[in-house]
Amino acid sequence: MTLYARVAVLSGSPLRGPFTYSVPESLELRRGHAVIVPWRSQYALGIILAIESDSDYENPRPVERILDAEPLLDARQLALAEWIAERYLAPIADCVALFLPPGTPRRPKRSASGFRPVIPKPRLAPVQLGRALDAERHARLIDEWPQSRRSRPAALLDALRDGPLDYADAARLFGGAANLARWLSRTTLAASDGEQVHLVVGEDEAGEAAAALRRTAAERRQLRLLRAVAAGEVDEADACRATGATRADVRLLERLGYLTRSSVPFAANVLVEAEPPPELTDAQGAAVEALRGSLFADDGSIHLLHGVTGSGKTEVYLAATADALAGGGGVIVLVPEIALAPQTVARFEARFPGQVAVQHSELKPADAREQWRQLRSGAKRILVGARSALFGPVQKLALVILDEEHEWTYKQTDPQPRYQARAVAQRMAQEWEVVTLLGSATPDLVSMADARAGHAGLLILPERIESGRAGPHALIPPPVVEVVDMREELEAGVRSVFSRALDAAISETLASNAQLILFLNRRGLSGLVCRNCGETVQCSRCAIALTLHRPGPLLRCHECGLREPPPTLCPSCGDARIRAMSFGSDRLVDEVRRRWGDVGITRWDRDSARRIGHAEILREFAEGRAQILIGTQMIAKGLDLPRVTLAGVVNADLSLREADYTAAERTFQLLTQVAGRAGRGGTGGRVIIQTYAPDHYAVAAAAAHDYDAFYETELRLRSALDYPPFGRLARLTVSRTSAAEAAAEADRVAALLQERRMRHERSATEIIGPAPAWPERRRGQHRRQILLRGSDPAELLREIDFPRGWSIDIDPVGSH
Ligand code: ADP
Ligand code: ZN
């Protein structure tokens, strides 16, 4: 009887799949096997989802071969991939691919033999090279390398040092004329003397040239290698790559007794001593106890840890991790963005030395594959990484932690599948019986509503712990928050970006030698505005405001990267009175310098991070090399900087103005998180929020440290409009080269959806739009969107085949 395989094919095609192939008798296939299958006129990698006895497809082509003898994915991973594909309407292959090791080919290839096994092979422990002689003898070795060989070019040079040589004689004595000419062009001058050509060489060049010419290419590689180890041990692979040395070079030098080779097994790392845990506070202890109960019972429960900023959430994560490991389980720790979480990563590495794998976009591919392999083999049991680490091959997974669970980076927008890691983790909890811990000082409204409805346990850390304190812990009060009404400042004639209160507070903080943070709500919100017509200067391709960058000045589009010089006349009305609106961090730095002179400033925004790196910026400030940290969103992430006593929010309003149902929530989160950076040390903290909307409930609640007040108000508003957590959303966006085409296509699909809605009598899904998408244009494409709202907005979409140019986002972040 012929068997058929349902295969998730990594073809890059937007078709959702899976695809059917026949199973040749010679192959013993199981669910989860990686195989090669024909794809159009090429071959692609596939993962077997199921083996069945009949085919839904006539005469399917056969599976070509198996790649790895052992199945790559297990049944529950495949089931989760299928769930993601279904929930987010994504191609099954893209969902299966989430689980594959880094570097797995995701496109078809010409030949079936072009694929290697997918499961990484163990990399041997790295070999270290060192010198076998003492430093002095090693240095002499370098001077004299190679020691005894004399080659013809060297002999020629020696001869030339005694005086000019006749060209013909030289050719006869020291090699062919052609050869000679080659050396000449590099080392000597040819001088003509009557009929004869003489070779000469200058005194200086002779010395250097002799040394260089005396060596063959191999000898030059060996010399570079000897130099590389002169200062001490180096990694063999790195050194060979850097010097071009081959295996044979290394062997030769080792045999001659000039080099040592030694190998440090990976396990040696474990000898580092673990940092002992502190004594927990009562609130931490209660939270850890509750988690321990769940871990012990393997009950797949979800817990929401609501801990105010500085309350020691990380310590709860560490303690729960220790419990999971003690029970023989593995742990996944997700952080919103790995580059922004060096402190968290360092704390896990210090507590669990040698057991932590870190998934990082900057890892070399070979290192990333090695990390994956070490997790799969069980050599490492903790994985720390961003969103996609959720799919890492941690063995006996017992605990998943999402730090700062409210962050939007947990949602993947592009490419497919557009999954929300929090939702996937919740599914893992249910299906895999993994304990899931969501932690935040400002829980997402949806997470909190879940917890209050009893779907998750609520763990609370209501108080701050003094940071940077030696000895037993001490609880400290939250920072004092002051809201400044910028309209009043304007009335009082203040023209500066700093209100009187913030100005005074900065001066005081600088004088007391403490550190302070100034927060700008959005990077470079420094567009050009026309004072005549009020229009902003926009990107011609994306229809969003361009931002002004200094020095330059240069206008840049943060969607498509367009750069252009600022216009002198307003593109809309032709008036010359166009001015910079608001400001970016450049401008803020200028203002601070003008007011406070030569104070040390660290800038932290996307631009500076790209140049210097997040970790280095953080180190600079944490070590006290600067007194002021100026930055955008990034500085709102869970940093622990005990010396910061003042946090100033320069402009609290910009995110309130966004036309999006989440604008208030985002503002509340940002303000609370920024405020949370101040006063973590014992010396008290102060926060000043400058705003034009001091009475807005998001601003007021953040100022009062009152999450519950915000939650109640926001929940009421959401309920009235059926936004999450009440209804769910789906956003359909279409891109076309002309506005008319985009509109026509959006109208066509909207009509189709209306019709399906009529047919499903029960469907309570609302269809909102079509409307312009945000941004309305992107990379020269015109975009329109349709929003669906209801309890299962995907229900109308399941059987529709969307043509190219549509993007479907289930549970999008925000409505725009
Ligand atoms: P959060 O993530 O909740 O903002 P952190 O985990 O960064 O807070 O903790 C704040 C500070 O308190 C850190 O410096 C941490 O080392 C310290 N800390 C946390 N728990 C304890 C404890 N039980 N004893 C002493 N110090 C603690
Ligand atoms: Zn653009």
XYZ file of N, CA and C and ligand atoms in Angstrom, residues 538-544 546 556-563 777-780, ligand 2:
61
model
N 6.847 65.908 4.275
C 6.659 64.464 4.297
C 7.546 63.743 3.298
N 7.721 62.444 3.560
C 8.448 61.593 2.624
C 7.592 61.413 1.379
N 8.221 61.595 0.225
C 7.449 61.511 -1.014
C 6.996 60.082 -1.288
N 7.654 59.108 -0.650
C 7.273 57.731 -0.910
C 6.395 57.124 0.173
N 6.475 57.663 1.384
C 5.805 56.995 2.503
C 4.688 57.812 3.146
N 4.556 59.065 2.783
C 3.519 59.894 3.378
C 3.570 59.896 4.900
N 4.751 59.967 5.464
C 4.857 60.257 6.893
C 5.881 61.380 7.044
N 8.984 63.541 7.685
C 10.425 63.292 7.703
C 10.996 63.869 8.995
N 15.324 62.766 7.074
C 15.338 61.313 6.846
C 13.985 60.700 7.101
N 13.693 59.683 6.283
C 12.451 58.942 6.489
C 12.773 57.689 7.287
N 12.071 57.492 8.412
C 12.362 56.318 9.231
C 11.610 55.092 8.773
N 10.803 55.244 7.739
C 10.178 54.057 7.137
C 11.077 53.464 6.071
N 11.481 54.312 5.113
C 12.156 53.769 3.931
C 13.611 54.200 3.836
N 14.053 55.063 4.735
C 15.466 55.425 4.734
C 15.833 56.574 3.813
N 14.837 57.113 3.100
C 15.119 58.245 2.215
C 15.851 59.365 2.962
N 16.861 59.962 2.311
C 17.554 61.106 2.904
C 17.528 62.241 1.907
N 1.396 55.650 2.700
C 2.278 55.153 1.656
C 3.556 54.660 2.292
N 4.092 53.591 1.706
C 5.348 53.052 2.232
C 6.130 52.522 1.045
N 7.366 52.979 0.962
C 8.231 52.565 -0.147
C 7.533 52.695 -1.492
N 6.843 53.809 -1.689
C 6.226 54.066 -2.984
C 4.924 53.320 -3.201
Zn 9.992 57.065 3.065
